PDB file of N, CA and C in Angstrom:
ATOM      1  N   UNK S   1      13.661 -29.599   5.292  1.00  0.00           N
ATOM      2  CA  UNK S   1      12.576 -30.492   4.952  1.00  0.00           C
ATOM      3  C   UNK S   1      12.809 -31.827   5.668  1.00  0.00           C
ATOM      4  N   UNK S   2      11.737 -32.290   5.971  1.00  0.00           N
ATOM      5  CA  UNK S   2      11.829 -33.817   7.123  1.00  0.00           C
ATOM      6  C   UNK S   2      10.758 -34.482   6.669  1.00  0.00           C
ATOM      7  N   UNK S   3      11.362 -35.861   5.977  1.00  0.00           N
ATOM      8  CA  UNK S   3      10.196 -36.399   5.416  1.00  0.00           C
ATOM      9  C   UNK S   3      10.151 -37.305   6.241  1.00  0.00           C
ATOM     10  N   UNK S   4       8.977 -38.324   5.796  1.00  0.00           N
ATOM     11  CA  UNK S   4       8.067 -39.286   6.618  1.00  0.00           C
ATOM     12  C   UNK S   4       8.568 -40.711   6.061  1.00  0.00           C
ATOM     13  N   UNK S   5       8.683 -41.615   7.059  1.00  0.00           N
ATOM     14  CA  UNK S   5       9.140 -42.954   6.801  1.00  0.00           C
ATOM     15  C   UNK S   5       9.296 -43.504   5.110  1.00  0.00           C
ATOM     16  N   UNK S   6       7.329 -43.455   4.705  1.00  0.00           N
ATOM     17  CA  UNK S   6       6.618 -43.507   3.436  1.00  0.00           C
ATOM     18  C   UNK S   6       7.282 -42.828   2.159  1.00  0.00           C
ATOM     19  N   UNK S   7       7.740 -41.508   2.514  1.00  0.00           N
ATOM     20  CA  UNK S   7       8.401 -40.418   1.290  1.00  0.00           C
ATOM     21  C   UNK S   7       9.754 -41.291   1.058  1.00  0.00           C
ATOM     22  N   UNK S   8      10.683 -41.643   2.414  1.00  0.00           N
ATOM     23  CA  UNK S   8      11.746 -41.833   2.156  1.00  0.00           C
ATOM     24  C   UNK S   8      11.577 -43.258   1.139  1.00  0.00           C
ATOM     25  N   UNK S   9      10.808 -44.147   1.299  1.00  0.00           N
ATOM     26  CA  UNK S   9      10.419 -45.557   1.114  1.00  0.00           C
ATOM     27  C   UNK S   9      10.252 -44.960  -0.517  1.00  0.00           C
ATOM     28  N   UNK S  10       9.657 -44.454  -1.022  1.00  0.00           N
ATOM     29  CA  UNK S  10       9.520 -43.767  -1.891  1.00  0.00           C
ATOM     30  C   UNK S  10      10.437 -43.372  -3.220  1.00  0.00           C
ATOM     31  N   UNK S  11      11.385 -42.556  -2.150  1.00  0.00           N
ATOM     32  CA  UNK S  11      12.804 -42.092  -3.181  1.00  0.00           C
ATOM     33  C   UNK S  11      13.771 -43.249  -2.735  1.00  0.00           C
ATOM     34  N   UNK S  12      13.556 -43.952  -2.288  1.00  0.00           N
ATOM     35  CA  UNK S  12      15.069 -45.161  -2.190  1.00  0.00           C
ATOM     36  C   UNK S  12      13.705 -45.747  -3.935  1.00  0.00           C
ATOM     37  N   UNK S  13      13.238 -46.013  -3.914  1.00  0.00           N
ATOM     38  CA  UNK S  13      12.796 -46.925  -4.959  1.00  0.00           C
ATOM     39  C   UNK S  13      13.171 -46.134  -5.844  1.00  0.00           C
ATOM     40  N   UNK S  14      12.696 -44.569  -6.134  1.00  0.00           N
ATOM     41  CA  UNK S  14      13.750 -44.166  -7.605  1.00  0.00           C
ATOM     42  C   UNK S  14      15.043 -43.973  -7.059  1.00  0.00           C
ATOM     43  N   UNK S  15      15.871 -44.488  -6.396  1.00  0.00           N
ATOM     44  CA  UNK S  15      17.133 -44.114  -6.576  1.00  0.00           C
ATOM     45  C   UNK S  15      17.838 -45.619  -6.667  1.00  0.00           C
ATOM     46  N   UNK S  16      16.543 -46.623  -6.676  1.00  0.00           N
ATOM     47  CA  UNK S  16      17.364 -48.022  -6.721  1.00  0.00           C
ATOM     48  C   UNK S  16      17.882 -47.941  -7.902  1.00  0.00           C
ATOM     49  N   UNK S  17      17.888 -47.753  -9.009  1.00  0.00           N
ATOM     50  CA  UNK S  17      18.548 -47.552 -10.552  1.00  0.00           C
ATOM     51  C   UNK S  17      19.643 -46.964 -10.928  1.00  0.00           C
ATOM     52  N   UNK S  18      19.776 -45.877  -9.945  1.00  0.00           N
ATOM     53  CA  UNK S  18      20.759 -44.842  -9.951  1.00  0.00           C
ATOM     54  C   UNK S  18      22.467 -45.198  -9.791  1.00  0.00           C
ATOM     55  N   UNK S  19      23.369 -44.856 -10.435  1.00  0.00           N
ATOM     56  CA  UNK S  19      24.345 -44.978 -10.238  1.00  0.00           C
ATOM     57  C   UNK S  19      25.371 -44.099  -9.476  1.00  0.00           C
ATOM     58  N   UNK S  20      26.275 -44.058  -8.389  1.00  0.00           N
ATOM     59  CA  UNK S  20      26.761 -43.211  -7.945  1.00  0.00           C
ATOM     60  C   UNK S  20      27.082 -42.051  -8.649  1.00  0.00           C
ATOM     61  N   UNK S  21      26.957 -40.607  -8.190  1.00  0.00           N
ATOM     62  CA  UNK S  21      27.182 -39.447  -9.159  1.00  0.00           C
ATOM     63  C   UNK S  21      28.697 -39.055  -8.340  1.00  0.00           C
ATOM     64  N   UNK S  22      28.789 -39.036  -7.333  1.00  0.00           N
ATOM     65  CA  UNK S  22      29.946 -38.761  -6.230  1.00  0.00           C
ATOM     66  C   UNK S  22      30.858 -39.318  -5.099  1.00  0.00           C
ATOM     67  N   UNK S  23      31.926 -39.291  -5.448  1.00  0.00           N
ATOM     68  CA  UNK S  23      32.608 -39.944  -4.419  1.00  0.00           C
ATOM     69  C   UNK S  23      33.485 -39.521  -3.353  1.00  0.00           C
ATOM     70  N   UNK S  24      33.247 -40.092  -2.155  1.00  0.00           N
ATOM     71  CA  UNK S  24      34.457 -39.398  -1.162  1.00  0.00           C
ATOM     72  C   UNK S  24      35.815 -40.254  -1.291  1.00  0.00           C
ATOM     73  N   UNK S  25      36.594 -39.851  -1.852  1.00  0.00           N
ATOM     74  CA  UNK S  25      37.474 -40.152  -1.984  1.00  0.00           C
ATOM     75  C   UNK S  25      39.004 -39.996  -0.812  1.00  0.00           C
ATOM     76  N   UNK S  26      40.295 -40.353  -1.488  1.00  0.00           N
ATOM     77  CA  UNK S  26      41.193 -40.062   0.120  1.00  0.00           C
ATOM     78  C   UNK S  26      41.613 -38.846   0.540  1.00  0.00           C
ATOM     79  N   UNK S  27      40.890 -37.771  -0.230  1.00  0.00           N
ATOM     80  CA  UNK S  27      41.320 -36.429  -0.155  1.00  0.00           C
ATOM     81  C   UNK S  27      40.243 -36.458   0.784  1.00  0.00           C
ATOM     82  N   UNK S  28      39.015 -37.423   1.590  1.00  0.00           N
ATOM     83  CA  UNK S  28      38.124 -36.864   2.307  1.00  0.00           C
ATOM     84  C   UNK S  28      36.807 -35.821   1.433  1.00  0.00           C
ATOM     85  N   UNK S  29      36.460 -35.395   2.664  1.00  0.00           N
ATOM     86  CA  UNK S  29      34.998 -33.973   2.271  1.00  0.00           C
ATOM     87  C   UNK S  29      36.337 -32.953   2.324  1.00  0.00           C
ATOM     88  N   UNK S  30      36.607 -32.176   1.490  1.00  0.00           N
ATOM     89  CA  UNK S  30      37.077 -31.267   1.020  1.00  0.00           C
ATOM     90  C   UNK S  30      36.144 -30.208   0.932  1.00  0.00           C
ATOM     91  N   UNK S  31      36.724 -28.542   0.662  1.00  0.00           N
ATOM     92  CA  UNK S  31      35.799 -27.925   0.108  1.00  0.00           C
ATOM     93  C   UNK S  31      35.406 -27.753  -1.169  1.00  0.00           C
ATOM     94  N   UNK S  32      36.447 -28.549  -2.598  1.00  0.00           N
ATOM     95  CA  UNK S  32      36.180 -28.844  -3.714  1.00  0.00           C
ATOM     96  C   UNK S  32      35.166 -29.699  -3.620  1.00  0.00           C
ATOM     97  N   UNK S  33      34.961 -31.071  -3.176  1.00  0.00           N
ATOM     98  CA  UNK S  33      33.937 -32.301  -2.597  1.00  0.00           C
ATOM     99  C   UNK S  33      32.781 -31.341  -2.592  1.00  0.00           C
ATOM    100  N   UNK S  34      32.377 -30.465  -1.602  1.00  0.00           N
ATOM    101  CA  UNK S  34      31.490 -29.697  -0.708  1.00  0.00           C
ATOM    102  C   UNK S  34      30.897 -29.475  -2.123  1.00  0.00           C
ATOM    103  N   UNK S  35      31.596 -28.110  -2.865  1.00  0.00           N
ATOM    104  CA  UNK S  35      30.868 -27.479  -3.950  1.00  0.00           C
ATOM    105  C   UNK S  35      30.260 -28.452  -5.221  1.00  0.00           C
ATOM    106  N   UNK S  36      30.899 -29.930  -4.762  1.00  0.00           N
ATOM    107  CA  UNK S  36      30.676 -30.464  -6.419  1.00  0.00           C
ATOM    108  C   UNK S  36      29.040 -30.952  -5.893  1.00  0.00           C
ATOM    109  N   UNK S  37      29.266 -31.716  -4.505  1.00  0.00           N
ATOM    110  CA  UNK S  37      28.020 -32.263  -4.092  1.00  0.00           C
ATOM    111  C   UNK S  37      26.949 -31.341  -4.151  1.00  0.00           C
ATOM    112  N   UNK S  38      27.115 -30.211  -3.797  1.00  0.00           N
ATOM    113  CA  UNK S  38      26.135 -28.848  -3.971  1.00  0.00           C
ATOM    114  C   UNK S  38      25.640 -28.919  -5.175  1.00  0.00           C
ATOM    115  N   UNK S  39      26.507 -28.576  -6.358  1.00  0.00           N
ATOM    116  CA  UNK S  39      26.128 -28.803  -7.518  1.00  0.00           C
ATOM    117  C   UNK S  39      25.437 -29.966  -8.211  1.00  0.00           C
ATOM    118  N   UNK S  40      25.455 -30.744  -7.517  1.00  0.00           N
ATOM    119  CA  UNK S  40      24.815 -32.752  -8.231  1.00  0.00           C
ATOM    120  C   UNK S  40      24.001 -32.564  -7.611  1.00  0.00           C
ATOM    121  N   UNK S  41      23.826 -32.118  -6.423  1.00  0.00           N
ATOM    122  CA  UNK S  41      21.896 -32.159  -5.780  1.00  0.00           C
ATOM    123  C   UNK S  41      21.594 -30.889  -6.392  1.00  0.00           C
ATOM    124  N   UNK S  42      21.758 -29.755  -6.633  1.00  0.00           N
ATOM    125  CA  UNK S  42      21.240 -29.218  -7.374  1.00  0.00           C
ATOM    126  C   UNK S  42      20.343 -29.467  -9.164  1.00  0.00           C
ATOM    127  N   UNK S  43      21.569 -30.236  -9.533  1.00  0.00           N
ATOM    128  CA  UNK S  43      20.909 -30.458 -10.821  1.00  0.00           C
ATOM    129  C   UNK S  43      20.025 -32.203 -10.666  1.00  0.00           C
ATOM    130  N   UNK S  44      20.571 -32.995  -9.800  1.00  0.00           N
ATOM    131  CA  UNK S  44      19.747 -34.179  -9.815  1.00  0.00           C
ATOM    132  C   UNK S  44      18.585 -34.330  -8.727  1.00  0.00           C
ATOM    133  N   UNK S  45      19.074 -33.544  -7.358  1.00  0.00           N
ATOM    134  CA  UNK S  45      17.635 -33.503  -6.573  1.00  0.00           C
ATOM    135  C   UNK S  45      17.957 -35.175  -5.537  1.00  0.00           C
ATOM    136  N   UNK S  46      18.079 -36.233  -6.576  1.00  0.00           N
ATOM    137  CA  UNK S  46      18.328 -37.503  -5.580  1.00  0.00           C
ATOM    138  C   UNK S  46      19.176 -38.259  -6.006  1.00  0.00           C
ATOM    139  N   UNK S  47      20.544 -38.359  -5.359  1.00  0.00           N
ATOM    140  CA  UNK S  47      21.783 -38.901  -5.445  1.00  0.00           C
ATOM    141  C   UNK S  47      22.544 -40.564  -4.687  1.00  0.00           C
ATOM    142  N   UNK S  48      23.287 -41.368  -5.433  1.00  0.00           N
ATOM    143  CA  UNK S  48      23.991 -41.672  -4.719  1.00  0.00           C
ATOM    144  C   UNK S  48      25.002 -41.614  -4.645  1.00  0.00           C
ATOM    145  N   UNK S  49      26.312 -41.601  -3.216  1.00  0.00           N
ATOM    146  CA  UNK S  49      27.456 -41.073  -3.092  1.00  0.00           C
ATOM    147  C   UNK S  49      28.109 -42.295  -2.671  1.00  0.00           C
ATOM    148  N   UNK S  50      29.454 -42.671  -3.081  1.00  0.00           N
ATOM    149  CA  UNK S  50      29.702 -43.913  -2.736  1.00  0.00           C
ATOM    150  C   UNK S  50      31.095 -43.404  -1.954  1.00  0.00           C
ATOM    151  N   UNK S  51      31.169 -44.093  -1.201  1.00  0.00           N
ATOM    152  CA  UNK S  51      32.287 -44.063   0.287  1.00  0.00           C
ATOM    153  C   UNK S  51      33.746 -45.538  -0.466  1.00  0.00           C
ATOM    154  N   UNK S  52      34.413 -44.331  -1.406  1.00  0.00           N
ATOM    155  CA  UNK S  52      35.851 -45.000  -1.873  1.00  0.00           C
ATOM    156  C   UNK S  52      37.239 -45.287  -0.683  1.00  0.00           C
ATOM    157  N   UNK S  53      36.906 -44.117   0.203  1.00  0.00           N
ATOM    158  CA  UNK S  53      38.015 -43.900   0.985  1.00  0.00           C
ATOM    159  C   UNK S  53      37.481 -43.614   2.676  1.00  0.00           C
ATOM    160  N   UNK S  54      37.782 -43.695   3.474  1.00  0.00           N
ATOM    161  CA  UNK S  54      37.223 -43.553   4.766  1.00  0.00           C
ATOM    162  C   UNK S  54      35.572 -44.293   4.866  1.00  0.00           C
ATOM    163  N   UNK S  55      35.965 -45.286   4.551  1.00  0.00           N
ATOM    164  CA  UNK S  55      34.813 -46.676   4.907  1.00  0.00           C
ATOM    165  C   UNK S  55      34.059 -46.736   6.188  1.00  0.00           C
ATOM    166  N   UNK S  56      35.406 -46.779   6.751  1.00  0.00           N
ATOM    167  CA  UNK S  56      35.181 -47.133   8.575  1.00  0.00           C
ATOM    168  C   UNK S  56      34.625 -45.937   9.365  1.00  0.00           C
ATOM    169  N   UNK S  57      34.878 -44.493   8.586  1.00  0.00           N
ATOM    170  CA  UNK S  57      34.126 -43.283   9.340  1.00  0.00           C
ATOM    171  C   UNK S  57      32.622 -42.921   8.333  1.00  0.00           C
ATOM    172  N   UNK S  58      32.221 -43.668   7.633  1.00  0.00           N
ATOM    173  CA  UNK S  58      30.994 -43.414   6.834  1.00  0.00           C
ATOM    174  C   UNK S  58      29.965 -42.502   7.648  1.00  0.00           C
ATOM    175  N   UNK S  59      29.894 -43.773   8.785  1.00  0.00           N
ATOM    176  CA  UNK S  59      27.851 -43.119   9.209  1.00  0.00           C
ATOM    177  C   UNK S  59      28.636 -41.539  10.010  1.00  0.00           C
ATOM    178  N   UNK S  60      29.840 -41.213  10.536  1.00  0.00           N
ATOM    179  CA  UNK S  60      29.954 -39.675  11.038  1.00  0.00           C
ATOM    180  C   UNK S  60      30.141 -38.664   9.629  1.00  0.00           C
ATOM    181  N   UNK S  61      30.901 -39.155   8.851  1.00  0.00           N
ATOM    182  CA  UNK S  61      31.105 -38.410   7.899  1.00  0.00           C
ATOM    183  C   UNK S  61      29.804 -38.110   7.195  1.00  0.00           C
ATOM    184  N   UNK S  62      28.544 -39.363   6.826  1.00  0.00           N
ATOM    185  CA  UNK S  62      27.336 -38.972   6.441  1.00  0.00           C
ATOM    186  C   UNK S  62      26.585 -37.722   6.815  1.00  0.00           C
ATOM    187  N   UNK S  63      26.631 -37.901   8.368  1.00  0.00           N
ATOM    188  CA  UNK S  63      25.681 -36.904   9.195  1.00  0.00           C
ATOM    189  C   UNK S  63      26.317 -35.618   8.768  1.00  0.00           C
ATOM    190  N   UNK S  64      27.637 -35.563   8.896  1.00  0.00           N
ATOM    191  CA  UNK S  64      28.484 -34.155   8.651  1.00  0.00           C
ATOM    192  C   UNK S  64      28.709 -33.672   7.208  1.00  0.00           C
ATOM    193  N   UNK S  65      28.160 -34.556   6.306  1.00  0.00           N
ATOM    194  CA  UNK S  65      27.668 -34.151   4.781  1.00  0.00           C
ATOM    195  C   UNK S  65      26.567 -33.829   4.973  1.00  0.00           C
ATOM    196  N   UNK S  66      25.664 -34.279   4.923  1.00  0.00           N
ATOM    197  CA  UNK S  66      23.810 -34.182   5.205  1.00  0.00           C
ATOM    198  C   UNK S  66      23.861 -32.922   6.338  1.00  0.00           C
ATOM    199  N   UNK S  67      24.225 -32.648   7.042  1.00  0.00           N
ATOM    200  CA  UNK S  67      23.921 -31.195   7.535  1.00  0.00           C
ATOM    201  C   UNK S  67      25.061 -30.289   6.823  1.00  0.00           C
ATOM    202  N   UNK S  68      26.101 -30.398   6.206  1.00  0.00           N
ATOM    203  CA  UNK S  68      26.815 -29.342   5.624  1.00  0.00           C
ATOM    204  C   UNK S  68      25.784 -28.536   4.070  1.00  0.00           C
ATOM    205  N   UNK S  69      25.191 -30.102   3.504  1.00  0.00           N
ATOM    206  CA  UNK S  69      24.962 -28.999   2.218  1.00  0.00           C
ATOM    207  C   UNK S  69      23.359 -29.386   2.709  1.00  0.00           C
ATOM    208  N   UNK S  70      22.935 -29.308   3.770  1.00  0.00           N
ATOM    209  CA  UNK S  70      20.979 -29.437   4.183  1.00  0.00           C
ATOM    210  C   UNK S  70      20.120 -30.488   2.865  1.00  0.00           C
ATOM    211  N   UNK S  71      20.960 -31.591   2.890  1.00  0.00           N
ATOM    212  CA  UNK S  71      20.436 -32.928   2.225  1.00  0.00           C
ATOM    213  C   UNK S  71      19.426 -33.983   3.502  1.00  0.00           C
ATOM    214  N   UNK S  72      19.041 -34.522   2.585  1.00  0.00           N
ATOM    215  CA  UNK S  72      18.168 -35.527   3.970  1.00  0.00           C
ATOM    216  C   UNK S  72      18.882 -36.749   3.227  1.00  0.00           C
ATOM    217  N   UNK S  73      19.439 -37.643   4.294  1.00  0.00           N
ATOM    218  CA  UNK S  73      19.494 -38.834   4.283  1.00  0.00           C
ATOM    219  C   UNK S  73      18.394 -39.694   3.597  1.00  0.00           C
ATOM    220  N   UNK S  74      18.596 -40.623   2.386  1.00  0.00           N
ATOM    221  CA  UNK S  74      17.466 -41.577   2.583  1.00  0.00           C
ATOM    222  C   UNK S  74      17.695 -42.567   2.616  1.00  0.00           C
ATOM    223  N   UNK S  75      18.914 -43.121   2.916  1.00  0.00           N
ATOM    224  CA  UNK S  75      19.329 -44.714   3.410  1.00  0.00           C
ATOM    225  C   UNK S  75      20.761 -44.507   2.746  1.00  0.00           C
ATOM    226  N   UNK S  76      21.094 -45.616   3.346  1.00  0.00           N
ATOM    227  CA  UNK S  76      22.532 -45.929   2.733  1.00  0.00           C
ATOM    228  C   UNK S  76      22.817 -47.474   3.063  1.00  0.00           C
ATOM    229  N   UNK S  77      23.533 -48.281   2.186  1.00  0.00           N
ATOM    230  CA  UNK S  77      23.323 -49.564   1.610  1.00  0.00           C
ATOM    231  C   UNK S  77      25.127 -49.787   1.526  1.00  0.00           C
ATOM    232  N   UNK S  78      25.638 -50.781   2.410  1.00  0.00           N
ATOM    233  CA  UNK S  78      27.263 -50.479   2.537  1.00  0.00           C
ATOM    234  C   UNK S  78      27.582 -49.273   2.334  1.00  0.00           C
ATOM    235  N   UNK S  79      28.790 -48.802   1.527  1.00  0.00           N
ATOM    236  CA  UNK S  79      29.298 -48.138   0.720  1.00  0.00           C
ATOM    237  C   UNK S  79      29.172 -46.889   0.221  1.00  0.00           C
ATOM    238  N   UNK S  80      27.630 -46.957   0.390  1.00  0.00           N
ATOM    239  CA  UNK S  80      26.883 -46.582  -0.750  1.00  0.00           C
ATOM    240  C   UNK S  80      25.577 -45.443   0.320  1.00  0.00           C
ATOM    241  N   UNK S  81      25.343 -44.024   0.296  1.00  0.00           N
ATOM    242  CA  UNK S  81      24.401 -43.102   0.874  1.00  0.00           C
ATOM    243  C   UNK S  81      23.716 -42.760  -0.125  1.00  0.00           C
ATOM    244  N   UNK S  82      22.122 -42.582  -0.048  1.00  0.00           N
ATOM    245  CA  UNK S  82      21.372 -41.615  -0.821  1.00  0.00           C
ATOM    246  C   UNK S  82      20.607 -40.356  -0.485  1.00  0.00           C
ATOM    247  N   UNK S  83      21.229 -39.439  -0.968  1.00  0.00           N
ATOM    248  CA  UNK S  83      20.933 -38.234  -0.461  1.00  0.00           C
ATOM    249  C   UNK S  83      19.755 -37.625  -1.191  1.00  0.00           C
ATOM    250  N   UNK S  84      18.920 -36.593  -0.459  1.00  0.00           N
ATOM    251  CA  UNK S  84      18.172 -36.160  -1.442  1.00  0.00           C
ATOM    252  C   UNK S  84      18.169 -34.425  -0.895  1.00  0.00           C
ATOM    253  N   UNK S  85      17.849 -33.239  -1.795  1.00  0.00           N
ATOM    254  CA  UNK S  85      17.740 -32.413  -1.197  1.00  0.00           C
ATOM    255  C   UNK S  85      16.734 -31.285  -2.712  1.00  0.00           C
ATOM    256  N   UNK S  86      15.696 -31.113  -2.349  1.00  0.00           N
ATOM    257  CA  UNK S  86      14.906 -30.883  -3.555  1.00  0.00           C
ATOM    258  C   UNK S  86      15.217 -29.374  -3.915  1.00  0.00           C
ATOM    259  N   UNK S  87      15.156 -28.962  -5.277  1.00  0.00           N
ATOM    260  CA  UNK S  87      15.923 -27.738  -5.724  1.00  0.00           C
ATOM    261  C   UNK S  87      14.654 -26.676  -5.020  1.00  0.00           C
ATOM    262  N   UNK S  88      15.745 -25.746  -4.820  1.00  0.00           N
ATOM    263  CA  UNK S  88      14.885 -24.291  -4.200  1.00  0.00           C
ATOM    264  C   UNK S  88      13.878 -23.437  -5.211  1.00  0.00           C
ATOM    265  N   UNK S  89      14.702 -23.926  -6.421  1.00  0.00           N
ATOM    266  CA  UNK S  89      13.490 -23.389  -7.452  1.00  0.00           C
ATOM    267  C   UNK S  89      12.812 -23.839  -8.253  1.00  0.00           C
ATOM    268  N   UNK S  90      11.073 -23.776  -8.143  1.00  0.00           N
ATOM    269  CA  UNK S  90       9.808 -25.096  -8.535  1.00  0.00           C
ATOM    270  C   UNK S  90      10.295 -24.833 -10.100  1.00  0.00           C
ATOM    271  N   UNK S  91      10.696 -24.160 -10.924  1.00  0.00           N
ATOM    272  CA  UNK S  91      10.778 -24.771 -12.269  1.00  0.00           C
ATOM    273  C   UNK S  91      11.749 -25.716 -12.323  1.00  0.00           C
ATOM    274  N   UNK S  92      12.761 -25.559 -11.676  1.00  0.00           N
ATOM    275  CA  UNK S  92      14.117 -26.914 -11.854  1.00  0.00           C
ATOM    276  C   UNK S  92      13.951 -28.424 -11.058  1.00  0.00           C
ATOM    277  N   UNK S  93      12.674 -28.456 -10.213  1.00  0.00           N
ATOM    278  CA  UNK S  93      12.565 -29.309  -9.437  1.00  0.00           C
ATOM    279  C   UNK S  93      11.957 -30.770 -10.355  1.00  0.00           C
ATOM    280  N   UNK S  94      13.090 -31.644 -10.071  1.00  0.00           N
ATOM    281  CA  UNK S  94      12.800 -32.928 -10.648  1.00  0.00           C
ATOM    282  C   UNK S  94      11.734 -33.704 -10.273  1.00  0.00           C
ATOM    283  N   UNK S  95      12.037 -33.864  -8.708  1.00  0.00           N
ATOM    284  CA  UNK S  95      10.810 -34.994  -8.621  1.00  0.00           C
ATOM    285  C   UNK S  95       9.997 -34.459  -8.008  1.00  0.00           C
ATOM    286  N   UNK S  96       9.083 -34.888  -7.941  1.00  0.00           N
ATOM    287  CA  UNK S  96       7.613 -34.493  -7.031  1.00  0.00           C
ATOM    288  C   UNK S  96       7.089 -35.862  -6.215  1.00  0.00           C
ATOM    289  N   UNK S  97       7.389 -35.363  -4.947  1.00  0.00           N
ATOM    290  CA  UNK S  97       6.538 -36.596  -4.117  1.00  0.00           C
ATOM    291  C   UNK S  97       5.220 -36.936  -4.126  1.00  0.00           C
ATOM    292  N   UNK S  98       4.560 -37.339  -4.407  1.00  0.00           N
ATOM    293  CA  UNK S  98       3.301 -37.795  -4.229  1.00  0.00           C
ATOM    294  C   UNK S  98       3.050 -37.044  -3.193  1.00  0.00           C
ATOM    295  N   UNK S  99       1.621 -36.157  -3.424  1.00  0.00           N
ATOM    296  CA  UNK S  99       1.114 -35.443  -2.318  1.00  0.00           C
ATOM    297  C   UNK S  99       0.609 -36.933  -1.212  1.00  0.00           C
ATOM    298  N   UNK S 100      -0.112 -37.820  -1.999  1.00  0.00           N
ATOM    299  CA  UNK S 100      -0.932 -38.752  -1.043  1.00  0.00           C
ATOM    300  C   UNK S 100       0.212 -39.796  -0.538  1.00  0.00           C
ATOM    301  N   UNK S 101       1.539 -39.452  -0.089  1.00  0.00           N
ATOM    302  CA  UNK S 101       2.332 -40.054   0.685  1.00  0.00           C
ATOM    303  C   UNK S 101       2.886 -39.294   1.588  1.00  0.00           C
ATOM    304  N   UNK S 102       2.448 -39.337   2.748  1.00  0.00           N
ATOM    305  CA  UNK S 102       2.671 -38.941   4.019  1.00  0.00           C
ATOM    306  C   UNK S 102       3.416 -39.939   5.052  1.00  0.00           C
TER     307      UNK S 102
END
């Protein structure tokens, strides 16, 4: 899924409230890391992940999270990434974008 400037503009506003659910810590992206993040976008849909340990490799390590578990980036603010990746199945799906935001 590839959203549009507008969508992303969108979910950063509900995720301004949000408190980190996950952290990379100095153990790095692990494959424990991998499965937990799987699991938090699964049940929350739009996350933030906060960068405890490997600061200075954030924006590579981002890209190489965001294509490992097929999350979309929707900004990231220091420290701090918001991921979003909407559940595969329409009864568990939290948010709904506004059709009339393109």
């Amino acid at each position: 899924m590839t959203l549009s400037k507008k969508q992303k503009i969108y979910l950063r506003g509900l995720a301004h409230d949000l408190s980190p659910m996950i952290q990379v810590g100095k153990n790095g992206v692990t494959e424990t890391f991998t499965a937990s993040l799987e699991k938090t976008l699964d049940d929350h849909e739009l996350i933030k992940m906060k960068f405890q340990a490997f600061k200075e490799d954030k924006d590579d390590l981002t890209e190489i999270i965001v294509d490992e578990v097929g999350a979309e980036l929707i900004g990231r603010v220091g420290n701090i990434a918001i991921l979003y990746r909407q559940n595969k199945n329409p009864e568990k799906q939290k948010i709904k974008i506004p059709s009339d935001i393109k």
